[in-house]
Amino acid sequence: MNDWVQLFKQPEPVAIIVMLLLLVSLMQGLRRGASGSARRLFFFVWEGVAVVLCLLLASQLASRLSPAFADLLVRRVSVPLRELNGAEQAWFTLLTSLRDFAPLRYGVLFLLGYLLLRALAALAEPLLERLVEGMLTGGRREGREDAPGRRSASRFAGALIGAVHGAGRSFVFVALLFVYVTLMPGGWYADKIAESPLYSEAASWLEPVAGDVLEGQGPVLAKTVQAQFKQILQRKYEIIDYAVPAEIEEAALYVTKDARTKEEKARSLYDWLGSRIAYDWDKANNYVERGVWKEQTPAETFETRTGVCIDVARLYAVMARSAGLEVRVVTGMGADGRGGYGPHAWNEVQIGEGAENWIPLDATWASSGDWFNPPEFDKTHIREA
């Protein structure tokens, strides 16, 4: 007990906020009296229980609905084979991302489920409030007609209940700080929070319960969200380039006319682009040295026969789709030949059934060697997602 008293004697922000929470709750309890304070404490606990229950139910609901929702999107979502405006590009990027990216789909369903369940819980609160009111007062409200002694006793009891309420509020506050410091140790003011004696004492209680989970799963979750977000941004190239210009489609069909398998088609397109698209060093240098980026479409790359890695990858993807192949643009880091890495883009093509039958290729690097599914491709290419 003396340790806790000593903690509050030290003027530091966490202790000051906790003291204010306790003081405000105590004063509120003194003003409301026993029944009013008990009512507020009950709904404080109810709010916490409702949040936990809604989170658990929303998680189960999202897990069960996610596969069915994915199947529905697979059957119903079809990107139009025409040039899309900005709103249509955003809409189909969202739909196809929900269809293909399980973490995003789960997150959206989880959020919607939680909001729905919280709304249902809110509808039940008025009925619950009347029930609690009747249980606490027995149908009689505290009023001015009560005897002074009874009012004093009620206010004293209310102050005690308010103090308990304040302790609960303080615990939630410190628990939120614990989550913040654990997940973001380098975040704003995290070092000052960690130095607080009061926080350190409370964290010693929370660490065995939640510390390992947060430290183990938190960074993994953050990286997963970051990777998923990059995948969604990458998806824009697929949506923007979904409509294939006639001349590119004709060229793709001509290049692959003698190919018999998907792998042969992919190889023919790789050889064609690798030998006909020159690297645009002026565009690359403008971006590296001046920060000037020129966006260009696959049609422009096809017409000018020049482009940087992302331009070549986008043109390859458009031509591969024209030839009936499943293909994707991959962004990440590529080896620069000097022991380092720089931003890069390449492709992956599906040559058979199943996830293991996607192969990588890099038509931009074709002039420097054979980069069509070489054995050590991953040693020179690091994908972002």
Short mmCIF file of C-alpha atoms in Angstrom, two decimals:
data_model
loop_
_atom_site.label_atom_id
_atom_site.label_comp_id
_atom_site.label_asym_id
_atom_site.label_seq_id
_atom_site.Cartn_x
_atom_site.Cartn_y
_atom_site.Cartn_z
CA MET A 1 0.00 0.00 0.00
CA ASN A 2 2.83 2.37 0.87
CA ASP A 3 4.33 1.76 -2.58
CA TRP A 4 1.14 2.98 -4.26
CA VAL A 5 0.92 6.04 -1.96
CA GLN A 6 4.53 6.84 -2.84
CA LEU A 7 3.71 6.60 -6.56
CA PHE A 8 1.04 9.29 -6.29
CA LYS A 9 3.43 11.62 -4.45
CA GLN A 10 5.61 11.87 -7.54
CA PRO A 11 4.36 14.64 -9.88
CA GLU A 12 4.43 12.91 -13.26
CA PRO A 13 1.75 12.96 -16.01
CA VAL A 14 0.42 9.39 -15.72
CA ALA A 15 -0.05 9.64 -11.95
CA ILE A 16 -1.66 13.08 -12.28
CA ILE A 17 -4.20 11.82 -14.83
CA VAL A 18 -5.03 8.78 -12.68
CA MET A 19 -5.48 11.03 -9.62
CA LEU A 20 -7.82 13.28 -11.61
CA LEU A 21 -9.86 10.29 -12.77
CA LEU A 22 -10.20 9.10 -9.17
CA LEU A 23 -11.04 12.56 -7.86
CA VAL A 24 -13.65 13.30 -10.53
CA SER A 25 -15.29 9.91 -10.04
CA LEU A 26 -15.37 10.39 -6.28
CA MET A 27 -16.97 13.84 -6.62
CA GLN A 28 -19.51 12.51 -9.11
CA GLY A 29 -20.38 9.72 -6.70
CA LEU A 30 -20.78 12.19 -3.84
CA ARG A 31 -23.16 14.28 -5.93
CA ARG A 32 -25.22 11.41 -7.35
CA GLY A 33 -25.66 9.43 -4.18
CA ALA A 34 -25.71 5.68 -3.71
CA SER A 35 -28.29 4.65 -6.33
CA GLY A 36 -27.03 7.08 -8.99
CA SER A 37 -23.42 6.02 -8.51
CA ALA A 38 -24.31 2.35 -8.51
CA ARG A 39 -26.22 2.88 -11.76
CA ARG A 40 -23.23 4.59 -13.37
CA LEU A 41 -20.85 1.88 -12.16
CA PHE A 42 -23.14 -0.84 -13.48
CA PHE A 43 -23.26 0.71 -16.94
CA PHE A 44 -19.50 1.27 -16.91
CA VAL A 45 -19.05 -2.47 -16.35
CA TRP A 46 -21.82 -3.24 -18.82
CA GLU A 47 -20.09 -1.14 -21.48
CA GLY A 48 -16.86 -3.08 -21.02
CA VAL A 49 -18.63 -6.44 -21.12
CA ALA A 50 -20.64 -5.38 -24.19
CA VAL A 51 -17.49 -4.31 -26.04
CA VAL A 52 -15.72 -7.60 -25.31
CA LEU A 53 -18.76 -9.71 -26.27
CA CYS A 54 -19.30 -7.74 -29.49
CA LEU A 55 -15.63 -8.12 -30.43
CA LEU A 56 -15.74 -11.89 -29.86
CA LEU A 57 -19.02 -12.34 -31.73
CA ALA A 58 -17.88 -10.09 -34.59
CA SER A 59 -14.70 -12.16 -34.92
CA GLN A 60 -16.68 -15.39 -35.14
CA LEU A 61 -19.15 -13.85 -37.56
CA ALA A 62 -16.39 -12.55 -39.85
CA SER A 63 -14.61 -15.92 -39.85
CA ARG A 64 -17.78 -17.76 -40.84
CA LEU A 65 -18.95 -15.27 -43.48
CA SER A 66 -15.59 -14.57 -45.14
CA PRO A 67 -15.40 -17.74 -47.33
CA ALA A 68 -19.03 -17.39 -48.45
CA PHE A 69 -18.52 -13.69 -49.21
CA ALA A 70 -15.41 -14.52 -51.25
CA ASP A 71 -17.36 -17.11 -53.28
CA LEU A 72 -20.12 -14.56 -53.91
CA LEU A 73 -17.61 -11.98 -55.17
CA VAL A 74 -15.91 -14.56 -57.40
CA ARG A 75 -19.27 -15.32 -59.04
CA ARG A 76 -20.60 -11.77 -59.29
CA VAL A 77 -17.60 -9.43 -59.76
CA SER A 78 -16.47 -8.97 -63.33
CA VAL A 79 -14.39 -5.96 -64.37
CA PRO A 80 -15.82 -4.41 -67.59
CA LEU A 81 -13.61 -4.71 -70.66
CA ARG A 82 -13.62 -0.98 -71.34
CA GLU A 83 -11.85 2.14 -70.13
CA LEU A 84 -13.01 2.95 -66.59
CA ASN A 85 -13.39 6.39 -65.03
CA GLY A 86 -11.87 7.24 -61.64
CA ALA A 87 -14.91 6.25 -59.58
CA GLU A 88 -15.25 2.93 -61.41
CA GLN A 89 -11.56 2.18 -60.95
CA ALA A 90 -11.86 2.78 -57.19
CA TRP A 91 -15.03 0.66 -56.97
CA PHE A 92 -13.63 -2.34 -58.82
CA THR A 93 -10.30 -2.05 -56.98
CA LEU A 94 -12.26 -2.37 -53.72
CA LEU A 95 -14.40 -5.28 -54.94
CA THR A 96 -11.53 -7.28 -56.38
CA SER A 97 -9.39 -6.59 -53.31
CA LEU A 98 -12.18 -7.87 -51.05
CA ARG A 99 -12.45 -10.89 -53.31
CA ASP A 100 -8.76 -11.76 -53.39
CA PHE A 101 -7.26 -10.49 -50.12
CA ALA A 102 -8.51 -12.52 -47.15
CA PRO A 103 -7.18 -10.22 -44.36
CA LEU A 104 -8.89 -7.18 -45.91
CA ARG A 105 -12.14 -9.11 -46.38
CA TYR A 106 -12.04 -10.36 -42.80
CA GLY A 107 -11.29 -6.85 -41.49
CA VAL A 108 -14.21 -5.26 -43.33
CA LEU A 109 -16.65 -7.99 -42.22
CA PHE A 110 -15.33 -7.77 -38.67
CA LEU A 111 -15.83 -3.99 -38.55
CA LEU A 112 -19.34 -4.17 -40.03
CA GLY A 113 -20.27 -7.01 -37.68
CA TYR A 114 -18.97 -5.14 -34.65
CA LEU A 115 -20.87 -1.96 -35.55
CA LEU A 116 -24.07 -3.96 -36.06
CA LEU A 117 -23.72 -5.80 -32.75
CA ARG A 118 -22.94 -2.56 -30.88
CA ALA A 119 -26.04 -0.99 -32.40
CA LEU A 120 -28.14 -3.92 -31.19
CA ALA A 121 -26.58 -3.64 -27.72
CA ALA A 122 -27.41 0.07 -27.67
CA LEU A 123 -31.07 -0.73 -28.42
CA ALA A 124 -31.17 -2.93 -25.33
CA GLU A 125 -29.74 -0.29 -22.98
CA PRO A 126 -32.97 1.68 -22.28
CA LEU A 127 -34.75 -1.49 -21.16
CA LEU A 128 -31.74 -2.51 -19.10
CA GLU A 129 -31.57 0.96 -17.54
CA ARG A 130 -35.20 0.79 -16.37
CA LEU A 131 -34.59 -2.67 -14.95
CA VAL A 132 -31.50 -1.55 -13.03
CA GLU A 133 -33.29 1.58 -11.81
CA GLY A 134 -36.08 -0.51 -10.34
CA MET A 135 -33.67 -2.94 -8.69
CA LEU A 136 -31.59 -0.18 -7.09
CA THR A 137 -34.40 2.02 -5.78
CA GLY A 138 -37.22 -0.47 -5.34
CA GLY A 139 -39.49 1.92 -7.23
CA ARG A 140 -38.53 4.87 -4.98
CA ARG A 141 -36.18 7.63 -6.10
CA GLU A 142 -34.04 9.63 -3.78
CA GLY A 143 -35.55 13.04 -3.30
CA ARG A 144 -35.49 16.08 -1.11
CA GLU A 145 -38.10 14.60 1.16
CA ASP A 146 -35.53 12.08 2.42
CA ALA A 147 -34.14 12.70 5.87
CA PRO A 148 -30.82 14.62 6.03
CA GLY A 149 -29.11 11.64 7.66
CA ARG A 150 -30.26 9.31 4.94
CA ARG A 151 -29.06 11.73 2.25
CA SER A 152 -25.65 11.96 3.92
CA ALA A 153 -25.36 8.18 4.09
CA SER A 154 -26.40 7.93 0.45
CA ARG A 155 -23.77 10.46 -0.60
CA PHE A 156 -21.07 8.72 1.44
CA ALA A 157 -21.95 5.39 -0.17
CA GLY A 158 -22.03 7.13 -3.55
CA ALA A 159 -18.52 8.50 -2.97
CA LEU A 160 -17.24 4.99 -2.21
CA ILE A 161 -18.88 3.60 -5.33
CA GLY A 162 -17.52 6.55 -7.30
CA ALA A 163 -14.02 5.72 -6.09
CA VAL A 164 -14.46 2.15 -7.38
CA HIS A 165 -15.69 3.59 -10.68
CA GLY A 166 -12.63 5.83 -10.82
CA ALA A 167 -10.36 2.85 -10.18
CA GLY A 168 -11.97 1.09 -13.15
CA ARG A 169 -11.50 4.13 -15.35
CA SER A 170 -7.88 4.40 -14.26
CA PHE A 171 -7.25 0.74 -15.05
CA VAL A 172 -8.66 1.16 -18.56
CA PHE A 173 -6.50 4.26 -19.06
CA VAL A 174 -3.31 2.51 -17.97
CA ALA A 175 -4.20 -0.59 -20.01
CA LEU A 176 -4.53 1.56 -23.13
CA LEU A 177 -1.14 3.09 -22.39
CA PHE A 178 0.29 -0.42 -22.01
CA VAL A 179 -1.05 -1.44 -25.44
CA TYR A 180 0.34 1.74 -27.00
CA VAL A 181 3.81 1.42 -25.47
CA THR A 182 4.04 -2.31 -26.25
CA LEU A 183 3.01 -1.99 -29.90
CA MET A 184 4.77 1.33 -30.55
CA PRO A 185 7.82 1.54 -28.27
CA GLY A 186 9.26 4.27 -30.47
CA GLY A 187 6.03 6.25 -30.66
CA TRP A 188 5.38 9.79 -29.43
CA TYR A 189 5.92 10.10 -25.66
CA ALA A 190 6.21 6.30 -25.28
CA ASP A 191 9.58 6.59 -23.53
CA LYS A 192 8.18 9.08 -20.99
CA ILE A 193 5.20 6.85 -20.28
CA ALA A 194 7.49 3.87 -19.72
CA GLU A 195 9.50 5.90 -17.18
CA SER A 196 6.41 6.57 -15.05
CA PRO A 197 6.62 4.66 -11.73
CA LEU A 198 2.83 4.23 -11.69
CA TYR A 199 2.82 2.87 -15.23
CA SER A 200 5.73 0.52 -14.44
CA GLU A 201 3.88 -0.86 -11.41
CA ALA A 202 0.69 -1.44 -13.42
CA ALA A 203 2.62 -2.85 -16.39
CA SER A 204 4.18 -5.47 -14.11
CA TRP A 205 0.65 -6.79 -13.57
CA LEU A 206 -0.39 -6.61 -17.21
CA GLU A 207 2.81 -8.06 -18.70
CA PRO A 208 2.14 -11.71 -17.74
CA VAL A 209 -1.41 -11.48 -19.09
CA ALA A 210 -1.05 -9.60 -22.37
CA GLY A 211 2.57 -8.63 -22.90
CA ASP A 212 3.69 -11.71 -24.81
CA VAL A 213 0.60 -11.64 -27.03
CA LEU A 214 1.03 -7.98 -27.92
CA GLU A 215 4.77 -8.18 -28.50
CA GLY A 216 4.44 -11.37 -30.56
CA GLN A 217 1.30 -10.67 -32.57
CA GLY A 218 1.28 -6.87 -32.71
CA PRO A 219 4.27 -6.40 -35.05
CA VAL A 220 3.10 -9.34 -37.18
CA LEU A 221 -0.35 -7.79 -37.48
CA ALA A 222 1.13 -4.38 -38.32
CA LYS A 223 3.32 -5.90 -41.05
CA THR A 224 0.36 -7.85 -42.43
CA VAL A 225 -1.77 -4.71 -42.63
CA GLN A 226 1.07 -2.80 -44.28
CA ALA A 227 1.67 -5.56 -46.82
CA GLN A 228 -2.05 -5.84 -47.55
CA PHE A 229 -2.29 -2.10 -48.11
CA LYS A 230 0.57 -2.25 -50.62
CA GLN A 231 -1.17 -5.10 -52.42
CA ILE A 232 -4.32 -3.00 -52.71
CA LEU A 233 -2.35 -0.08 -54.12
CA GLN A 234 -0.71 -2.47 -56.57
CA ARG A 235 -4.13 -3.72 -57.65
CA LYS A 236 -4.81 -0.35 -59.29
CA TYR A 237 -2.55 -1.32 -62.20
CA GLU A 238 -4.66 -4.39 -62.90
CA ILE A 239 -7.90 -2.39 -62.87
CA ILE A 240 -6.56 0.54 -64.89
CA ASP A 241 -5.05 -1.82 -67.49
CA TYR A 242 -7.98 -4.23 -67.66
CA ALA A 243 -9.24 -2.86 -70.96
CA VAL A 244 -6.82 -4.06 -73.66
CA PRO A 245 -6.25 -1.84 -76.73
CA ALA A 246 -6.93 -3.72 -79.97
CA GLU A 247 -3.40 -3.35 -81.34
CA ILE A 248 -1.87 -4.81 -78.17
CA GLU A 249 -4.29 -7.72 -78.17
CA GLU A 250 -3.48 -8.46 -81.80
CA ALA A 251 0.26 -8.35 -81.06
CA ALA A 252 -0.13 -10.68 -78.06
CA LEU A 253 -2.12 -13.22 -80.05
CA TYR A 254 0.42 -13.07 -82.89
CA VAL A 255 3.39 -13.53 -80.55
CA THR A 256 1.79 -16.57 -78.86
CA LYS A 257 0.17 -18.17 -81.93
CA ASP A 258 2.61 -21.09 -82.02
CA ALA A 259 2.65 -21.70 -78.26
CA ARG A 260 0.83 -24.78 -77.01
CA THR A 261 1.05 -24.45 -73.24
CA LYS A 262 0.65 -21.57 -70.79
CA GLU A 263 4.35 -21.67 -70.03
CA GLU A 264 5.22 -21.44 -73.72
CA LYS A 265 2.88 -18.44 -74.10
CA ALA A 266 4.45 -16.75 -71.08
CA ARG A 267 7.94 -17.42 -72.47
CA SER A 268 7.08 -16.09 -75.94
CA LEU A 269 5.77 -12.83 -74.46
CA TYR A 270 8.84 -12.54 -72.23
CA ASP A 271 11.16 -12.93 -75.21
CA TRP A 272 9.18 -10.45 -77.31
CA LEU A 273 9.08 -7.68 -74.69
CA GLY A 274 12.64 -8.32 -73.53
CA SER A 275 13.99 -7.77 -77.03
CA ARG A 276 11.78 -4.85 -78.09
CA ILE A 277 11.23 -2.52 -75.11
CA ALA A 278 14.25 -0.31 -74.37
CA TYR A 279 14.86 0.93 -70.85
CA ASP A 280 14.02 4.63 -70.49
CA TRP A 281 17.03 5.96 -68.61
CA ASP A 282 15.91 9.59 -68.99
CA LYS A 283 12.64 8.81 -67.20
CA ALA A 284 14.45 6.88 -64.46
CA ASN A 285 17.03 9.64 -63.92
CA ASN A 286 14.36 12.34 -63.81
CA TYR A 287 12.66 10.46 -60.99
CA VAL A 288 15.83 9.64 -59.03
CA GLU A 289 17.51 13.04 -59.40
CA ARG A 290 14.54 15.44 -59.56
CA GLY A 291 11.61 13.49 -58.14
CA VAL A 292 9.70 13.92 -61.41
CA TRP A 293 7.56 10.90 -62.31
CA LYS A 294 5.81 10.42 -65.65
CA GLU A 295 2.96 7.94 -65.50
CA GLN A 296 2.50 6.09 -68.77
CA THR A 297 -0.03 3.54 -69.93
CA PRO A 298 0.75 0.17 -71.52
CA ALA A 299 -0.46 1.63 -74.82
CA GLU A 300 2.19 4.37 -74.57
CA THR A 301 4.89 1.82 -73.73
CA PHE A 302 3.80 -0.33 -76.67
CA GLU A 303 3.84 2.65 -79.04
CA THR A 304 7.13 4.25 -77.93
CA ARG A 305 8.89 0.93 -77.24
CA THR A 306 10.47 2.52 -74.13
CA GLY A 307 9.73 2.40 -70.41
CA VAL A 308 11.03 1.60 -66.95
CA CYS A 309 10.37 -1.58 -65.01
CA ILE A 310 6.78 -0.81 -63.99
CA ASP A 311 5.91 0.13 -67.57
CA VAL A 312 7.34 -3.13 -68.93
CA ALA A 313 5.57 -5.15 -66.21
CA ARG A 314 2.23 -3.48 -66.93
CA LEU A 315 2.56 -4.04 -70.69
CA TYR A 316 3.52 -7.68 -70.11
CA ALA A 317 0.44 -8.13 -67.90
CA VAL A 318 -1.89 -6.66 -70.52
CA MET A 319 -0.45 -8.82 -73.30
CA ALA A 320 -0.51 -11.94 -71.11
CA ARG A 321 -4.21 -11.41 -70.31
CA SER A 322 -4.88 -10.98 -74.03
CA ALA A 323 -3.31 -14.42 -74.54
CA GLY A 324 -5.54 -15.97 -71.88
CA LEU A 325 -3.01 -16.08 -69.04
CA GLU A 326 -3.51 -15.26 -65.36
CA VAL A 327 -0.85 -12.67 -64.52
CA ARG A 328 -0.02 -10.09 -61.89
CA VAL A 329 2.31 -7.14 -61.50
CA VAL A 330 4.65 -7.46 -58.51
CA THR A 331 6.44 -4.52 -56.91
CA GLY A 332 9.34 -4.64 -54.49
CA MET A 333 13.11 -4.31 -54.51
CA GLY A 334 15.56 -5.53 -57.15
CA ALA A 335 19.31 -6.03 -56.88
CA ASP A 336 21.27 -3.13 -58.39
CA GLY A 337 24.44 -5.15 -59.16
CA ARG A 338 26.48 -3.19 -56.62
CA GLY A 339 25.46 -5.08 -53.50
CA GLY A 340 22.34 -2.99 -52.88
CA TYR A 341 18.68 -2.91 -53.85
CA GLY A 342 16.36 -0.38 -55.46
CA PRO A 343 12.62 -0.11 -56.26
CA HIS A 344 11.63 -2.56 -58.98
CA ALA A 345 8.66 -4.26 -60.65
CA TRP A 346 8.23 -7.59 -62.43
CA ASN A 347 5.54 -10.20 -63.16
CA GLU A 348 4.21 -13.53 -62.02
CA VAL A 349 2.27 -15.85 -64.36
CA GLN A 350 0.17 -18.90 -63.56
CA ILE A 351 1.20 -21.85 -65.73
CA GLY A 352 -0.88 -24.54 -63.97
CA GLU A 353 -3.50 -25.13 -61.31
CA GLY A 354 -2.81 -24.15 -57.72
CA ALA A 355 -0.80 -21.48 -55.94
CA GLU A 356 2.48 -23.34 -56.47
CA ASN A 357 2.21 -22.97 -60.24
CA TRP A 358 2.83 -19.22 -60.33
CA ILE A 359 6.26 -18.47 -61.76
CA PRO A 360 8.24 -15.18 -61.70
CA LEU A 361 9.77 -13.42 -64.67
CA ASP A 362 11.46 -10.08 -65.27
CA ALA A 363 11.25 -8.86 -68.86
CA THR A 364 13.01 -5.60 -67.95
CA TRP A 365 16.20 -7.52 -67.17
CA ALA A 366 15.99 -9.80 -70.23
CA SER A 367 18.92 -8.07 -71.92
CA SER A 368 21.22 -9.01 -69.01
CA GLY A 369 20.39 -12.71 -68.89
CA ASP A 370 17.56 -15.20 -68.71
CA TRP A 371 15.15 -13.99 -66.02
CA PHE A 372 12.27 -16.26 -66.95
CA ASN A 373 11.76 -18.29 -63.76
CA PRO A 374 15.47 -18.82 -62.97
CA PRO A 375 16.31 -20.98 -59.89
CA GLU A 376 17.62 -18.10 -57.75
CA PHE A 377 15.11 -15.42 -58.72
CA ASP A 378 14.24 -14.65 -55.06
CA LYS A 379 17.87 -13.78 -54.28
CA THR A 380 17.70 -10.72 -56.55
CA HIS A 381 14.01 -9.82 -56.20
CA ILE A 382 12.33 -9.01 -52.87
CA ARG A 383 8.58 -8.56 -53.18
CA GLU A 384 6.76 -6.08 -50.97
CA ALA A 385 3.72 -8.23 -50.33
#
